[in-house]
mmCIF file of C-alpha atoms in Angstrom:
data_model
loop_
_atom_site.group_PDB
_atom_site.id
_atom_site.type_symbol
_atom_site.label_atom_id
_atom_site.label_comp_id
_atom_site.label_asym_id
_atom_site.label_seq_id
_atom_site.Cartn_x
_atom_site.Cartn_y
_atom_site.Cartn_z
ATOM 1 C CA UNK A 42 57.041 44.840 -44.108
ATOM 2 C CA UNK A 43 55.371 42.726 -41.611
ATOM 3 C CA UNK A 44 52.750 39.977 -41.365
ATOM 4 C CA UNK A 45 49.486 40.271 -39.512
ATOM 5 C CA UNK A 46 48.158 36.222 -39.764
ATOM 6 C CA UNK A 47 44.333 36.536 -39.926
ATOM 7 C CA UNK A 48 41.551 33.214 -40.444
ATOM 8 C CA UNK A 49 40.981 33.792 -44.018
ATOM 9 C CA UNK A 50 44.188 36.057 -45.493
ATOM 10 C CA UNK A 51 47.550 37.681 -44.537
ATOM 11 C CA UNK A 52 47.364 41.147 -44.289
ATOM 12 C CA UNK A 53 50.785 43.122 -44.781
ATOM 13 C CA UNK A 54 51.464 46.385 -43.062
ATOM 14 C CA UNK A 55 54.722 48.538 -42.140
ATOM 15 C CA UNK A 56 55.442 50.590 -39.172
ATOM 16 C CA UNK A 57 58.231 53.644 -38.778
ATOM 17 C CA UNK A 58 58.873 55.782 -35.883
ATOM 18 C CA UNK A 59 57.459 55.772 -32.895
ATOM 19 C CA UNK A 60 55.349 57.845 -30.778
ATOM 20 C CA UNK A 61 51.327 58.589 -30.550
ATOM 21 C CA UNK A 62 49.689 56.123 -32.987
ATOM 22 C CA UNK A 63 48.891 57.541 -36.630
ATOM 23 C CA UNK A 64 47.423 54.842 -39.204
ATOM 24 C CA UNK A 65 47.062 55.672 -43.017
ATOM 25 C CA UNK A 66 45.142 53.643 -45.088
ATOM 26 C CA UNK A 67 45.312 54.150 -48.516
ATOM 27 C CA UNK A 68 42.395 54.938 -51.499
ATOM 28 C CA UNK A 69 41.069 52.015 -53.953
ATOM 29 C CA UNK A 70 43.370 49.583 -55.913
ATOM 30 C CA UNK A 71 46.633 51.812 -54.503
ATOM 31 C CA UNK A 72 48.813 50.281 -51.990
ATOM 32 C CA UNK A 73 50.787 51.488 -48.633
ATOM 33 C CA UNK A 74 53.181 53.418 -50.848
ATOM 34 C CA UNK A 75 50.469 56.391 -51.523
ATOM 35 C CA UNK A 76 51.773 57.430 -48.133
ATOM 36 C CA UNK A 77 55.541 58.090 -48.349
ATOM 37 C CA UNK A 78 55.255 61.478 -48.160
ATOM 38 C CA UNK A 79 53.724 61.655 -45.219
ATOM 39 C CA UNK A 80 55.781 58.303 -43.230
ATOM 40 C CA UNK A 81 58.753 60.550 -44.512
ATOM 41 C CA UNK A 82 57.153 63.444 -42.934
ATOM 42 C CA UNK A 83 55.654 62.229 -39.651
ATOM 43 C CA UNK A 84 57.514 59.197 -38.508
ATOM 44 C CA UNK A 85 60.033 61.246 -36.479
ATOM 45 C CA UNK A 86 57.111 62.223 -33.940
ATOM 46 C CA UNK A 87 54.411 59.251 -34.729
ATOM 47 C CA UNK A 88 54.224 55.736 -34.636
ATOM 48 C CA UNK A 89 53.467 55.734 -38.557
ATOM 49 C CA UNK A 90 50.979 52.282 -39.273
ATOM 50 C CA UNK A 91 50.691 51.786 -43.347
ATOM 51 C CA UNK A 92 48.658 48.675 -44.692
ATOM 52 C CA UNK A 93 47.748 46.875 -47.418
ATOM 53 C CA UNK A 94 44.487 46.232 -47.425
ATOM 54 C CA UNK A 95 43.058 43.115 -48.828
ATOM 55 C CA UNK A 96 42.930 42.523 -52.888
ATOM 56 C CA UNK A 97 45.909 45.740 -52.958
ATOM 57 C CA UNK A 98 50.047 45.614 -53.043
ATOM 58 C CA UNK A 99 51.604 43.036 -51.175
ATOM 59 C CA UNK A 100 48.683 41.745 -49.206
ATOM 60 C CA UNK A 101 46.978 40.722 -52.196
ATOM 61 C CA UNK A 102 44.213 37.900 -52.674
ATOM 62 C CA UNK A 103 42.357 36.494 -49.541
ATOM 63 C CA UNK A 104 40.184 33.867 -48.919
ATOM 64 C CA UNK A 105 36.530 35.718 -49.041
ATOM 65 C CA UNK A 106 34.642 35.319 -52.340
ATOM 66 C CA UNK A 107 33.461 38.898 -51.436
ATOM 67 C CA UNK A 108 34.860 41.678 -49.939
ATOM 68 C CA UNK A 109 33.123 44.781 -48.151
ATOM 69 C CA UNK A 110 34.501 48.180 -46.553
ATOM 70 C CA UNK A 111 32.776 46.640 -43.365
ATOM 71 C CA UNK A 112 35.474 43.576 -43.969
ATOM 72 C CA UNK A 113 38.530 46.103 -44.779
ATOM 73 C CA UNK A 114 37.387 47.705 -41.454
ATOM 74 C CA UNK A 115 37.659 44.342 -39.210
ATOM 75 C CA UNK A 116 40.825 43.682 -40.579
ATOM 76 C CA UNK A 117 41.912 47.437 -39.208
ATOM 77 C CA UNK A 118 40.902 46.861 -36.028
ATOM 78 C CA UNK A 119 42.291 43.143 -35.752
ATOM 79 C CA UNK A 120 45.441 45.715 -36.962
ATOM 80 C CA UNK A 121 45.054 48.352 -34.390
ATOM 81 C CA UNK A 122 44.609 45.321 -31.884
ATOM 82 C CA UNK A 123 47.508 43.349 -32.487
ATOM 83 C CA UNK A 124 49.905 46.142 -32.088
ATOM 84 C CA UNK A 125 48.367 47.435 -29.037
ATOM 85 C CA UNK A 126 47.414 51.028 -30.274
ATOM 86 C CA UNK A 127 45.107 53.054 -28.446
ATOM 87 C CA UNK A 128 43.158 55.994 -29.448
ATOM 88 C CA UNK A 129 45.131 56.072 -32.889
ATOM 89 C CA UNK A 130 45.440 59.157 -35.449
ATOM 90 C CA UNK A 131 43.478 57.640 -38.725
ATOM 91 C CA UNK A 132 44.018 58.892 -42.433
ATOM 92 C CA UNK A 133 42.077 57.337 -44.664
ATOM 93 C CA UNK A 134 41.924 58.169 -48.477
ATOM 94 C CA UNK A 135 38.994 57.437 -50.939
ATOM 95 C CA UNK A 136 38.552 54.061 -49.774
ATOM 96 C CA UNK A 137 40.308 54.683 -46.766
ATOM 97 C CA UNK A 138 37.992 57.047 -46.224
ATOM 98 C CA UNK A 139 35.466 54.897 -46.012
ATOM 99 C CA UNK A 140 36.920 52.480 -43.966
ATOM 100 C CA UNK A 141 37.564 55.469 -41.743
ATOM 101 C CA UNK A 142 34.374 56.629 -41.421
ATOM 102 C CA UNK A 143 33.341 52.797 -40.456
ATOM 103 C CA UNK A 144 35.590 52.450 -37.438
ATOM 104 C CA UNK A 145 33.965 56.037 -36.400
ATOM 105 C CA UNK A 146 30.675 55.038 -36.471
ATOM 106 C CA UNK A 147 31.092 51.553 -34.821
ATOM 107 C CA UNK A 148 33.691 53.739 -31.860
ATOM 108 C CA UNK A 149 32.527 57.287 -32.203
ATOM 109 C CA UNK A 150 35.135 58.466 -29.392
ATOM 110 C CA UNK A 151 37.945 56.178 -29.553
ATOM 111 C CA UNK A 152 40.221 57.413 -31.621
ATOM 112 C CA UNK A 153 42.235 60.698 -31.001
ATOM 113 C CA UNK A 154 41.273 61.979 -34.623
ATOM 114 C CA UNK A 155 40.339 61.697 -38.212
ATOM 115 C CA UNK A 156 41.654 62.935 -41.563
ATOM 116 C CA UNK A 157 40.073 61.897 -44.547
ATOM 117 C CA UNK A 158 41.307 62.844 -48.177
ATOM 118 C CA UNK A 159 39.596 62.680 -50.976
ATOM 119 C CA UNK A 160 36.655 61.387 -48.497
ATOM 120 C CA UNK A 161 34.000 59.962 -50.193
ATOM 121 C CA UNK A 162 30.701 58.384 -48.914
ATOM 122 C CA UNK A 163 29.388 56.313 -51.104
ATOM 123 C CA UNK A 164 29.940 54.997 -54.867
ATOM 124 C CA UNK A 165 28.760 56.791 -57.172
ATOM 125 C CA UNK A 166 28.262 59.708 -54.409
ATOM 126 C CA UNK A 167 24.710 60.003 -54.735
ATOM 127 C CA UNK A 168 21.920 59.217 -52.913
ATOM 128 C CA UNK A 169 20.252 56.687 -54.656
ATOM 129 C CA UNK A 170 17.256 54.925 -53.677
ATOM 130 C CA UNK A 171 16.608 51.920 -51.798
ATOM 131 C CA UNK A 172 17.322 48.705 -54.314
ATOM 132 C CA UNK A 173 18.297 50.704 -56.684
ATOM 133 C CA UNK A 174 21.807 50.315 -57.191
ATOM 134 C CA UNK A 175 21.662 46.263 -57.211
ATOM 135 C CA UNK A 176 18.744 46.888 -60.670
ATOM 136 C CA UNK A 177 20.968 48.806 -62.609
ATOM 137 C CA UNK A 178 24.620 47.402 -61.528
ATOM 138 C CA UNK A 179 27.631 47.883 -63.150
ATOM 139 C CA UNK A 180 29.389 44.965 -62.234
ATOM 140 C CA UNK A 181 28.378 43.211 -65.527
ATOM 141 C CA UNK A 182 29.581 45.451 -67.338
ATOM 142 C CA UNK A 183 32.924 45.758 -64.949
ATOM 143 C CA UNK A 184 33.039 41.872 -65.347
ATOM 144 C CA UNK A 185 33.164 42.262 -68.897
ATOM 145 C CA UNK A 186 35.720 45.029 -69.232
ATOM 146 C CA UNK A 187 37.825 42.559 -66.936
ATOM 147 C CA UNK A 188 37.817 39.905 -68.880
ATOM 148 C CA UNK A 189 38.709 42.033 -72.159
ATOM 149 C CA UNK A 190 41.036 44.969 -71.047
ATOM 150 C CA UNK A 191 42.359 44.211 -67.915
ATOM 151 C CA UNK A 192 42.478 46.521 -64.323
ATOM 152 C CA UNK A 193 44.757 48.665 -65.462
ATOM 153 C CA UNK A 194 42.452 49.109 -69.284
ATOM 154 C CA UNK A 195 39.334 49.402 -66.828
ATOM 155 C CA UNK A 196 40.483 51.410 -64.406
ATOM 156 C CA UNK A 197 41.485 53.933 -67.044
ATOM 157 C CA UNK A 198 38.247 53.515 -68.742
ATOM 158 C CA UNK A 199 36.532 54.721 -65.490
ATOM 159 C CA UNK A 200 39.589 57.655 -64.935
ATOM 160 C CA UNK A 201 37.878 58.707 -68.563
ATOM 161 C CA UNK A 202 34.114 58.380 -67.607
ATOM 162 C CA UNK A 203 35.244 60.520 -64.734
ATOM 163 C CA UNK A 204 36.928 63.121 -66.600
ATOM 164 C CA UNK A 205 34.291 63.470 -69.248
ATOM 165 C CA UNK A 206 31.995 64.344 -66.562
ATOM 166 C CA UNK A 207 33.491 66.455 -63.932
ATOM 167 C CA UNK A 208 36.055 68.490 -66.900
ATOM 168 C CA UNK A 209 38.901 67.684 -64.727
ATOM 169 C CA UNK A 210 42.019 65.456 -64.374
ATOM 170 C CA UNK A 211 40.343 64.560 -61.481
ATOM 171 C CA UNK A 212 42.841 61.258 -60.393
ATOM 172 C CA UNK A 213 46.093 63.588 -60.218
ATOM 173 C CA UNK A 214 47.439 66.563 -62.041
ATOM 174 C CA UNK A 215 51.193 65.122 -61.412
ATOM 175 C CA UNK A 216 51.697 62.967 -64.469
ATOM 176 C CA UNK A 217 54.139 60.936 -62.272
ATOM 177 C CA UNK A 218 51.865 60.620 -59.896
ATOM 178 C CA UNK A 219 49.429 59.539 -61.841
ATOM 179 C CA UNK A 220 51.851 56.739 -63.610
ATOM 180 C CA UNK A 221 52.358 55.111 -60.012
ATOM 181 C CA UNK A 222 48.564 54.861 -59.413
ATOM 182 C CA UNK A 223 48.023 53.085 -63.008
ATOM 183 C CA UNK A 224 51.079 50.612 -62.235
ATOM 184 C CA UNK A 225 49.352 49.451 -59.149
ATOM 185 C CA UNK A 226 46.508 49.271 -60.024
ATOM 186 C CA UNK A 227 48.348 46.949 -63.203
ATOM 187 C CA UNK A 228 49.501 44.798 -60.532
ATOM 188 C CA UNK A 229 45.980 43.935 -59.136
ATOM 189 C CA UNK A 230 44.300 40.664 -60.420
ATOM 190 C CA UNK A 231 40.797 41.108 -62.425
ATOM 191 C CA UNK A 232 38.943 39.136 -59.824
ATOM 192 C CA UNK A 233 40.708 40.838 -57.170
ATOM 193 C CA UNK A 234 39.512 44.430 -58.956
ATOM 194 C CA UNK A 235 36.102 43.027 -59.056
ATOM 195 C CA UNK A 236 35.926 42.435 -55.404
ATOM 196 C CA UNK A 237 37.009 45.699 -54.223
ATOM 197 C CA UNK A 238 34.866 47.850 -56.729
ATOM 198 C CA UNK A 239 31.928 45.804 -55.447
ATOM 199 C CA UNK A 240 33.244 46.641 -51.267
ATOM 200 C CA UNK A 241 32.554 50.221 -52.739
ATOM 201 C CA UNK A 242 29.896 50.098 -55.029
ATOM 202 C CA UNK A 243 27.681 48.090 -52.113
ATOM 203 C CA UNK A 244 28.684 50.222 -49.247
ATOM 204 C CA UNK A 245 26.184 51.658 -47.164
ATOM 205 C CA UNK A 246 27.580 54.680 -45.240
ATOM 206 C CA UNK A 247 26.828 55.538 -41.768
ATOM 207 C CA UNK A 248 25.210 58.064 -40.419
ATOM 208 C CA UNK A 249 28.273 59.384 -38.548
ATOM 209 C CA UNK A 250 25.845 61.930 -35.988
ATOM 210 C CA UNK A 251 27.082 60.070 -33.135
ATOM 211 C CA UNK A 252 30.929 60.824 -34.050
ATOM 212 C CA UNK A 253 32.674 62.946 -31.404
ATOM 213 C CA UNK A 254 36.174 62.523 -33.032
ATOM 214 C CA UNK A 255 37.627 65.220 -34.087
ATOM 215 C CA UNK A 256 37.700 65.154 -37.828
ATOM 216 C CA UNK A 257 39.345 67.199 -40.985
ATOM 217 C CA UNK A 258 38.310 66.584 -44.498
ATOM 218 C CA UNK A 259 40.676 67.386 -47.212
ATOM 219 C CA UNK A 260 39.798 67.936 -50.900
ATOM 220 C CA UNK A 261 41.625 68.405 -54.134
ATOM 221 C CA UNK A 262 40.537 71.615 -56.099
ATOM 222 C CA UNK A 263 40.113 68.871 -59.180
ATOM 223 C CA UNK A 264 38.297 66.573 -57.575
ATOM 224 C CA UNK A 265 34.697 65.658 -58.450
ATOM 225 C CA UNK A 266 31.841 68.181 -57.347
ATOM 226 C CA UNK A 267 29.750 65.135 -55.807
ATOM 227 C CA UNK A 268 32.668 64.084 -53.549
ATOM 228 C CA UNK A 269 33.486 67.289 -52.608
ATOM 229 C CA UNK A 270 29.851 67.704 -51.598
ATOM 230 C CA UNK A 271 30.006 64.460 -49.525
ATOM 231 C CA UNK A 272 33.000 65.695 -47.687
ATOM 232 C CA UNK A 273 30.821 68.844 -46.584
ATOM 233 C CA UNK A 274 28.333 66.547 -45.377
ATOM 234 C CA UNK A 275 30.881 64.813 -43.278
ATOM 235 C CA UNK A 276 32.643 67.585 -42.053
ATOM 236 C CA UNK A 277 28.738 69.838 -41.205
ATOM 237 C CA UNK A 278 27.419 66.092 -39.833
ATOM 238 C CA UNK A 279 30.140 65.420 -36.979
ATOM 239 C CA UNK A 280 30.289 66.652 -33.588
ATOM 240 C CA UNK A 281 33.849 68.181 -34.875
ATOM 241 C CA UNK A 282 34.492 68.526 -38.132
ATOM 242 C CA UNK A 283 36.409 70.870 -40.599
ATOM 243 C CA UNK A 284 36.571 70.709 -44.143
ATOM 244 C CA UNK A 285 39.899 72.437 -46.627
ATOM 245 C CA UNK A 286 40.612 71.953 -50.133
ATOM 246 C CA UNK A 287 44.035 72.367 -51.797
ATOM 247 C CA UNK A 288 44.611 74.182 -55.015
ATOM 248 C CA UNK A 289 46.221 72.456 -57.756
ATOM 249 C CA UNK A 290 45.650 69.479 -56.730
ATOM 250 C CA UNK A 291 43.012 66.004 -57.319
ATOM 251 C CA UNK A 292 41.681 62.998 -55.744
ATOM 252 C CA UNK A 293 44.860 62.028 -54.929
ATOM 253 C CA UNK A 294 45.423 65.131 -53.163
ATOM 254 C CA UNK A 295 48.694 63.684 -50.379
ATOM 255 C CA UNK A 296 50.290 62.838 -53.118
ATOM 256 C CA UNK A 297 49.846 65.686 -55.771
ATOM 257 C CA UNK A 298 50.213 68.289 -52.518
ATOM 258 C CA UNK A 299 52.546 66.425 -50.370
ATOM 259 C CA UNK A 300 54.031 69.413 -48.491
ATOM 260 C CA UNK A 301 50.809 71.418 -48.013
ATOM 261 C CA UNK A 302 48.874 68.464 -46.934
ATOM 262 C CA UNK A 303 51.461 67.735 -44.301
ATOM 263 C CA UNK A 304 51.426 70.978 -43.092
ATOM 264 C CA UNK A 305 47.328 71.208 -42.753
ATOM 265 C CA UNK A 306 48.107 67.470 -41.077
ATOM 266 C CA UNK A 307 50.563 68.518 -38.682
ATOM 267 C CA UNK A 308 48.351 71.960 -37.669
ATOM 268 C CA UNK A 309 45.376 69.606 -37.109
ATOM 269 C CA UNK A 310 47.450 66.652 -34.965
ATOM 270 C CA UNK A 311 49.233 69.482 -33.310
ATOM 271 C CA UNK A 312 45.719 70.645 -32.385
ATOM 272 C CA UNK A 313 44.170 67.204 -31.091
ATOM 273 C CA UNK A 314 43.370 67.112 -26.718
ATOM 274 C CA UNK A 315 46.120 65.501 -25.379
ATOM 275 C CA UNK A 316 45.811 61.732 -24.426
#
């Protein structure tokens, strides 16, 4: 891996292949290795980018007190900008998703395209109103789990919450799968956990009407209702946007459907405008 030198952290990120620029950025409290199915897949063709993004795998703690999506976002474009990419590919997943969606709004026609899995606008994703979410926060609560059980004990606290709600496996329905997400999330510090559920619990999505990038939304059949529902409002809210979901499959949807999701990746790269 390699070293990107930023003000207030060190951000670590790997690149394979080479080719037309195609940047992953992987879901909450995961790290650059939710991708290797698809760097094994696409690097022959692409310029694969992988990060990890602050708080996650090797990049780890950073300076900031606080971190935000809109944070995670400068630090992909500081990214994109010191390895001279232009008009990349992005694939963003959960969080990524977000963090997609943010470089979007803020350069609705520079990149060549979007793919976000398990895409997600908001935490919880509802619409909630204004004020609302800071009177009844869970980060007390979160804080307190912490302290008690851990990330990896809170994290599968909230992986039961979800289930007992949505009926589902919801995370993965590949046991090993499912194994690797819980031992990195293990490897994440408490106050490091705390900072990234509060980049996603504050975030503020954008609009996205002004988006002209081409853009595919991919769902696991498992995953949440609410999310899924989000990802239809991406897909109907862009200038060009398509929406597929993946049987047997949940939120972690690359990794539980490696093959077909690198097939419904390559159709939609194959189908991009040409630079």
């Amino acid at each position: 891996m390699a070293e990107l030198e930023l003000a207030d952290g060190t951000i670590w990120y790997e690149t394979s292949g080479d080719g037309p620029p195609l940047v992953f950025v992987h879901g909450g409290w995961l790290n650059g290795r939710a991708w290797d199915p698809q760097v094994e897949r696409f690097a022959d063709d692409y310029r694969v980018v992988t990060l990890d993004v602050r708080g996650h795998g090797e990049t780890g703690s950073t300076d900031p007190d606080e971190y935000s999506i809109g944070l995670f976002t400068d630090d992909l474009e500081a990214l994109l900008s010191a390895l001279d990419l232009e008009r990349p590919t992005l694939c963003g997943l959960s969080l990524g998703s977000m963090v997609v969606q943010e470089y979007l709004d803020r350069h609705p026609d520079d990149a060549a395209g979007a793919i976000l899995g398990g895409a997600v606008r908001s935490m919880p994703p509802i619409e909630l109103p204004a004020g609302l979410k800071s009177f009844w926060s869970p980060l007390p609560a979160l804080s307190m789990s912490l302290s008690i059980s851990g990330s990896k004990g809170t994290f599968r606290s909230m992986l039961s919450s979800i289930q007992a709600t949505t009926g589902q496996r919801w995370l993965s329905v590949d046991p090993a799968v499912r194994a690797e997400a819980l031992e990195a999330v293990g490897n994440i510090p408490s106050t490091e956990f705390r900072k990234i559920f509060d980049a996603l619990y504050r975030y503020d999505p954008p609009a996205l009407t002004g988006v002209e990038t081409p853009t595919l939304v991919v769902h696991g059949e498992q995953e949440a209702p609410l999310v899924k529902r989000q990802g239809r409002q991406i897909a109907a809210t862009v200038a060009d946007g398509d929406q597929r979901e993946l049987a047997g499959s949940g939120h972690l949807v690359n990794q539980d459907r490696p093959l077909a999701f690198n097939a419904i990746t390559a159709d939609f790269l194959d189908r991009l405008p040409a630079a």
